[in-house]
Amino acid sequence: MTENLSNWPIYTVKETNVALADDIRTKVQESVTAQEAGDYATALSKLRSARILMAGLPKRSKHGENELEFDQAAIDRMIDHLVRLEAMAKGIQVTKVTFAQPTATDAL
């Protein structure tokens, strides 16, 4: 038996796409803020959330006079870039060496 989903009191596809576009934009902005603070793990998490929200959306969606375009490849490139930045930051932290003058108690 097929259920008629058009009777459900939910957003229309266009309204849903606009709401998702706002959510995606928010996630990307949160990612930028985290990246600027050097928090690459959070930045990656936010971008991955944006990518998940984009899954299944059409590449373009028209809403009134506005046209939404979802560029999943751009998000993927940003994720790849942040993965490299995170790896470099971790590598620098691991290889960081601090030199100090020996004290008299170090010889004991």
Short mmCIF file of N, CA and C in Angstrom, two decimals:
data_model
loop_
_atom_site.label_atom_id
_atom_site.label_comp_id
_atom_site.label_asym_id
_atom_site.label_seq_id
_atom_site.Cartn_x
_atom_site.Cartn_y
_atom_site.Cartn_z
N MET A 1 0.84 -1.18 0.00
CA MET A 1 0.00 0.00 0.00
C MET A 1 0.89 1.24 0.00
N THR A 2 0.62 2.17 -0.89
CA THR A 2 1.40 3.39 -1.00
C THR A 2 0.72 4.50 -0.22
N GLU A 3 1.50 5.20 0.57
CA GLU A 3 0.97 6.29 1.38
C GLU A 3 1.19 7.61 0.65
N ASN A 4 0.20 8.47 0.66
CA ASN A 4 0.32 9.76 0.01
C ASN A 4 1.02 10.74 0.95
N LEU A 5 2.27 11.04 0.65
CA LEU A 5 3.06 11.92 1.52
C LEU A 5 2.71 13.39 1.33
N SER A 6 2.00 13.72 0.27
CA SER A 6 1.68 15.12 0.02
C SER A 6 0.73 15.69 1.07
N ASN A 7 0.06 14.83 1.82
CA ASN A 7 -0.86 15.30 2.85
C ASN A 7 -0.17 15.55 4.19
N TRP A 8 1.07 15.19 4.31
CA TRP A 8 1.79 15.38 5.57
C TRP A 8 2.06 16.86 5.79
N PRO A 9 1.92 17.35 7.01
CA PRO A 9 2.18 18.78 7.28
C PRO A 9 3.68 19.03 7.47
N ILE A 10 4.43 18.93 6.39
CA ILE A 10 5.87 19.17 6.45
C ILE A 10 6.24 20.22 5.43
N TYR A 11 7.50 20.65 5.47
CA TYR A 11 7.97 21.62 4.49
C TYR A 11 7.86 21.05 3.09
N THR A 12 7.68 21.95 2.14
CA THR A 12 7.79 21.52 0.76
C THR A 12 9.27 21.33 0.45
N VAL A 13 9.56 20.70 -0.65
CA VAL A 13 10.96 20.45 -1.02
C VAL A 13 11.72 21.76 -1.13
N LYS A 14 11.14 22.76 -1.76
CA LYS A 14 11.83 24.04 -1.92
C LYS A 14 12.11 24.68 -0.57
N GLU A 15 11.10 24.68 0.33
CA GLU A 15 11.31 25.26 1.65
C GLU A 15 12.36 24.48 2.42
N THR A 16 12.36 23.17 2.27
CA THR A 16 13.36 22.35 2.94
C THR A 16 14.75 22.68 2.42
N ASN A 17 14.88 22.84 1.11
CA ASN A 17 16.19 23.18 0.54
C ASN A 17 16.70 24.52 1.06
N VAL A 18 15.81 25.49 1.21
CA VAL A 18 16.21 26.80 1.73
C VAL A 18 16.63 26.66 3.19
N ALA A 19 15.87 25.91 3.98
CA ALA A 19 16.23 25.70 5.38
C ALA A 19 17.57 24.97 5.49
N LEU A 20 17.77 23.96 4.64
CA LEU A 20 19.04 23.24 4.65
C LEU A 20 20.19 24.13 4.21
N ALA A 21 19.94 25.00 3.25
CA ALA A 21 20.98 25.93 2.80
C ALA A 21 21.42 26.82 3.96
N ASP A 22 20.46 27.27 4.77
CA ASP A 22 20.81 28.07 5.95
C ASP A 22 21.62 27.26 6.95
N ASP A 23 21.23 26.00 7.17
CA ASP A 23 21.97 25.12 8.08
C ASP A 23 23.39 24.87 7.56
N ILE A 24 23.50 24.64 6.27
CA ILE A 24 24.81 24.39 5.65
C ILE A 24 25.69 25.63 5.78
N ARG A 25 25.13 26.79 5.48
CA ARG A 25 25.87 28.05 5.59
C ARG A 25 26.36 28.26 7.03
N THR A 26 25.51 27.96 8.00
CA THR A 26 25.88 28.09 9.41
C THR A 26 27.03 27.16 9.76
N LYS A 27 26.95 25.90 9.32
CA LYS A 27 28.02 24.93 9.60
C LYS A 27 29.34 25.37 8.99
N VAL A 28 29.29 25.88 7.76
CA VAL A 28 30.52 26.33 7.10
C VAL A 28 31.10 27.53 7.86
N GLN A 29 30.25 28.46 8.28
CA GLN A 29 30.74 29.62 9.03
C GLN A 29 31.33 29.19 10.37
N GLU A 30 30.70 28.24 11.05
CA GLU A 30 31.25 27.72 12.31
C GLU A 30 32.59 27.04 12.07
N SER A 31 32.72 26.37 10.94
CA SER A 31 33.98 25.73 10.58
C SER A 31 35.08 26.77 10.37
N VAL A 32 34.75 27.86 9.69
CA VAL A 32 35.72 28.93 9.46
C VAL A 32 36.17 29.52 10.80
N THR A 33 35.22 29.77 11.69
CA THR A 33 35.55 30.32 13.00
C THR A 33 36.48 29.39 13.78
N ALA A 34 36.17 28.09 13.76
CA ALA A 34 37.01 27.11 14.47
C ALA A 34 38.40 27.03 13.84
N GLN A 35 38.46 27.05 12.52
CA GLN A 35 39.75 26.97 11.83
C GLN A 35 40.60 28.19 12.17
N GLU A 36 39.99 29.36 12.21
CA GLU A 36 40.73 30.57 12.54
C GLU A 36 41.29 30.52 13.96
N ALA A 37 40.60 29.79 14.85
CA ALA A 37 41.07 29.63 16.23
C ALA A 37 42.07 28.49 16.36
N GLY A 38 42.35 27.80 15.25
CA GLY A 38 43.30 26.68 15.28
C GLY A 38 42.68 25.38 15.76
N ASP A 39 41.36 25.33 15.87
CA ASP A 39 40.66 24.12 16.31
C ASP A 39 40.23 23.33 15.07
N TYR A 40 41.20 22.60 14.50
CA TYR A 40 40.95 21.90 13.24
C TYR A 40 39.98 20.74 13.40
N ALA A 41 39.96 20.09 14.56
CA ALA A 41 39.03 18.98 14.77
C ALA A 41 37.58 19.47 14.69
N THR A 42 37.29 20.58 15.35
CA THR A 42 35.94 21.14 15.29
C THR A 42 35.62 21.64 13.89
N ALA A 43 36.59 22.28 13.25
CA ALA A 43 36.38 22.77 11.88
C ALA A 43 36.02 21.62 10.95
N LEU A 44 36.75 20.50 11.09
CA LEU A 44 36.45 19.33 10.26
C LEU A 44 35.07 18.77 10.56
N SER A 45 34.74 18.69 11.84
CA SER A 45 33.43 18.17 12.23
C SER A 45 32.29 19.00 11.63
N LYS A 46 32.43 20.32 11.68
CA LYS A 46 31.39 21.20 11.13
C LYS A 46 31.28 21.05 9.61
N LEU A 47 32.42 20.95 8.92
CA LEU A 47 32.38 20.78 7.46
C LEU A 47 31.79 19.43 7.09
N ARG A 48 32.14 18.40 7.84
CA ARG A 48 31.57 17.08 7.56
C ARG A 48 30.06 17.08 7.78
N SER A 49 29.61 17.81 8.80
CA SER A 49 28.16 17.94 9.02
C SER A 49 27.50 18.65 7.84
N ALA A 50 28.14 19.70 7.34
CA ALA A 50 27.60 20.40 6.17
C ALA A 50 27.52 19.46 4.98
N ARG A 51 28.54 18.65 4.80
CA ARG A 51 28.58 17.69 3.68
C ARG A 51 27.45 16.68 3.80
N ILE A 52 27.21 16.20 5.02
CA ILE A 52 26.12 15.24 5.24
C ILE A 52 24.78 15.90 4.94
N LEU A 53 24.60 17.15 5.35
CA LEU A 53 23.35 17.86 5.07
C LEU A 53 23.12 18.01 3.56
N MET A 54 24.21 18.09 2.80
CA MET A 54 24.09 18.27 1.35
C MET A 54 23.76 16.96 0.63
N ALA A 55 23.99 15.84 1.28
CA ALA A 55 23.75 14.55 0.63
C ALA A 55 22.29 14.44 0.20
N GLY A 56 22.11 14.06 -1.01
CA GLY A 56 20.76 13.86 -1.53
C GLY A 56 20.08 15.11 -2.05
N LEU A 57 20.70 16.26 -1.86
CA LEU A 57 20.10 17.48 -2.40
C LEU A 57 20.44 17.61 -3.88
N PRO A 58 19.57 18.23 -4.63
CA PRO A 58 19.90 18.46 -6.04
C PRO A 58 21.03 19.49 -6.13
N LYS A 59 21.76 19.46 -7.23
CA LYS A 59 22.85 20.43 -7.41
C LYS A 59 22.31 21.86 -7.42
N ARG A 60 21.15 22.05 -8.02
CA ARG A 60 20.52 23.37 -8.06
C ARG A 60 19.06 23.24 -7.66
N SER A 61 18.57 24.29 -7.01
CA SER A 61 17.18 24.32 -6.60
C SER A 61 16.69 25.76 -6.72
N LYS A 62 15.57 25.95 -7.37
CA LYS A 62 15.02 27.30 -7.54
C LYS A 62 13.95 27.52 -6.47
N HIS A 63 14.03 28.67 -5.82
CA HIS A 63 13.04 29.04 -4.81
C HIS A 63 12.62 30.47 -5.09
N GLY A 64 11.46 30.62 -5.71
CA GLY A 64 11.04 31.95 -6.13
C GLY A 64 12.00 32.48 -7.17
N GLU A 65 12.53 33.67 -6.93
CA GLU A 65 13.52 34.23 -7.85
C GLU A 65 14.94 33.82 -7.49
N ASN A 66 15.09 33.20 -6.34
CA ASN A 66 16.42 32.78 -5.89
C ASN A 66 16.72 31.37 -6.36
N GLU A 67 17.98 31.16 -6.70
CA GLU A 67 18.41 29.82 -7.08
C GLU A 67 19.51 29.39 -6.12
N LEU A 68 19.32 28.23 -5.51
CA LEU A 68 20.33 27.68 -4.61
C LEU A 68 21.22 26.73 -5.40
N GLU A 69 22.50 26.79 -5.14
CA GLU A 69 23.42 25.85 -5.78
C GLU A 69 24.25 25.21 -4.67
N PHE A 70 24.26 23.89 -4.66
CA PHE A 70 25.00 23.14 -3.65
C PHE A 70 26.23 22.53 -4.30
N ASP A 71 27.41 22.97 -3.89
CA ASP A 71 28.66 22.51 -4.49
C ASP A 71 29.36 21.56 -3.53
N GLN A 72 29.01 20.28 -3.63
CA GLN A 72 29.58 19.27 -2.74
C GLN A 72 31.08 19.12 -2.95
N ALA A 73 31.55 19.29 -4.18
CA ALA A 73 32.98 19.17 -4.46
C ALA A 73 33.78 20.26 -3.74
N ALA A 74 33.21 21.45 -3.61
CA ALA A 74 33.90 22.53 -2.89
C ALA A 74 34.04 22.18 -1.41
N ILE A 75 33.00 21.61 -0.83
CA ILE A 75 33.06 21.18 0.57
C ILE A 75 34.11 20.09 0.72
N ASP A 76 34.13 19.15 -0.22
CA ASP A 76 35.13 18.07 -0.17
C ASP A 76 36.55 18.62 -0.24
N ARG A 77 36.77 19.64 -1.06
CA ARG A 77 38.11 20.26 -1.15
C ARG A 77 38.47 20.95 0.16
N MET A 78 37.50 21.60 0.79
CA MET A 78 37.76 22.24 2.08
C MET A 78 38.10 21.20 3.15
N ILE A 79 37.38 20.07 3.13
CA ILE A 79 37.66 19.00 4.08
C ILE A 79 39.08 18.48 3.88
N ASP A 80 39.46 18.23 2.63
CA ASP A 80 40.82 17.75 2.34
C ASP A 80 41.87 18.75 2.83
N HIS A 81 41.61 20.03 2.61
CA HIS A 81 42.55 21.06 3.04
C HIS A 81 42.69 21.07 4.57
N LEU A 82 41.56 20.97 5.28
CA LEU A 82 41.62 20.96 6.74
C LEU A 82 42.29 19.71 7.29
N VAL A 83 42.11 18.58 6.62
CA VAL A 83 42.79 17.36 7.04
C VAL A 83 44.30 17.57 6.97
N ARG A 84 44.77 18.21 5.90
CA ARG A 84 46.21 18.49 5.77
C ARG A 84 46.68 19.48 6.83
N LEU A 85 45.89 20.52 7.08
CA LEU A 85 46.26 21.50 8.10
C LEU A 85 46.34 20.85 9.48
N GLU A 86 45.36 19.99 9.77
CA GLU A 86 45.35 19.31 11.07
C GLU A 86 46.58 18.41 11.20
N ALA A 87 46.92 17.69 10.14
CA ALA A 87 48.09 16.81 10.18
C ALA A 87 49.37 17.61 10.37
N MET A 88 49.48 18.75 9.67
CA MET A 88 50.67 19.59 9.84
C MET A 88 50.76 20.12 11.26
N ALA A 89 49.63 20.56 11.81
CA ALA A 89 49.63 21.09 13.18
C ALA A 89 50.04 20.01 14.18
N LYS A 90 49.53 18.81 14.00
CA LYS A 90 49.91 17.71 14.90
C LYS A 90 51.38 17.36 14.73
N GLY A 91 51.86 17.37 13.51
CA GLY A 91 53.27 17.06 13.27
C GLY A 91 54.18 18.09 13.90
N ILE A 92 53.79 19.34 13.82
CA ILE A 92 54.60 20.41 14.42
C ILE A 92 54.58 20.27 15.93
N GLN A 93 53.44 19.93 16.51
CA GLN A 93 53.36 19.77 17.95
C GLN A 93 54.22 18.60 18.42
N VAL A 94 54.23 17.53 17.66
CA VAL A 94 54.99 16.34 18.05
C VAL A 94 56.48 16.59 17.94
N THR A 95 56.91 17.34 16.95
CA THR A 95 58.35 17.54 16.73
C THR A 95 58.88 18.80 17.40
N LYS A 96 58.06 19.50 18.12
CA LYS A 96 58.50 20.72 18.78
C LYS A 96 59.49 20.36 19.89
N VAL A 97 60.64 21.01 19.88
CA VAL A 97 61.68 20.75 20.88
C VAL A 97 61.98 22.04 21.62
N THR A 98 62.07 21.94 22.93
CA THR A 98 62.40 23.10 23.74
C THR A 98 63.76 22.88 24.38
N PHE A 99 64.65 23.84 24.21
CA PHE A 99 65.98 23.76 24.81
C PHE A 99 66.02 24.64 26.05
N ALA A 100 66.63 24.11 27.10
CA ALA A 100 66.76 24.88 28.33
C ALA A 100 68.19 24.73 28.85
N GLN A 101 68.62 25.70 29.58
CA GLN A 101 69.95 25.64 30.18
C GLN A 101 69.93 24.60 31.30
N PRO A 102 70.93 23.73 31.36
CA PRO A 102 70.98 22.76 32.46
C PRO A 102 71.20 23.48 33.79
N THR A 103 70.64 22.92 34.81
CA THR A 103 70.83 23.49 36.15
C THR A 103 71.75 22.58 36.95
N ALA A 104 72.14 23.04 38.10
CA ALA A 104 73.04 22.26 38.95
C ALA A 104 72.39 20.95 39.39
N THR A 105 71.09 20.93 39.56
CA THR A 105 70.42 19.71 40.02
C THR A 105 70.28 18.69 38.90
N ASP A 106 70.39 19.10 37.62
CA ASP A 106 70.30 18.15 36.51
C ASP A 106 71.45 17.16 36.51
N ALA A 107 72.60 17.56 37.02
CA ALA A 107 73.77 16.68 37.03
C ALA A 107 73.68 15.62 38.12
N LEU A 108 72.83 15.80 39.08
CA LEU A 108 72.73 14.84 40.19
C LEU A 108 72.02 13.63 39.80
#
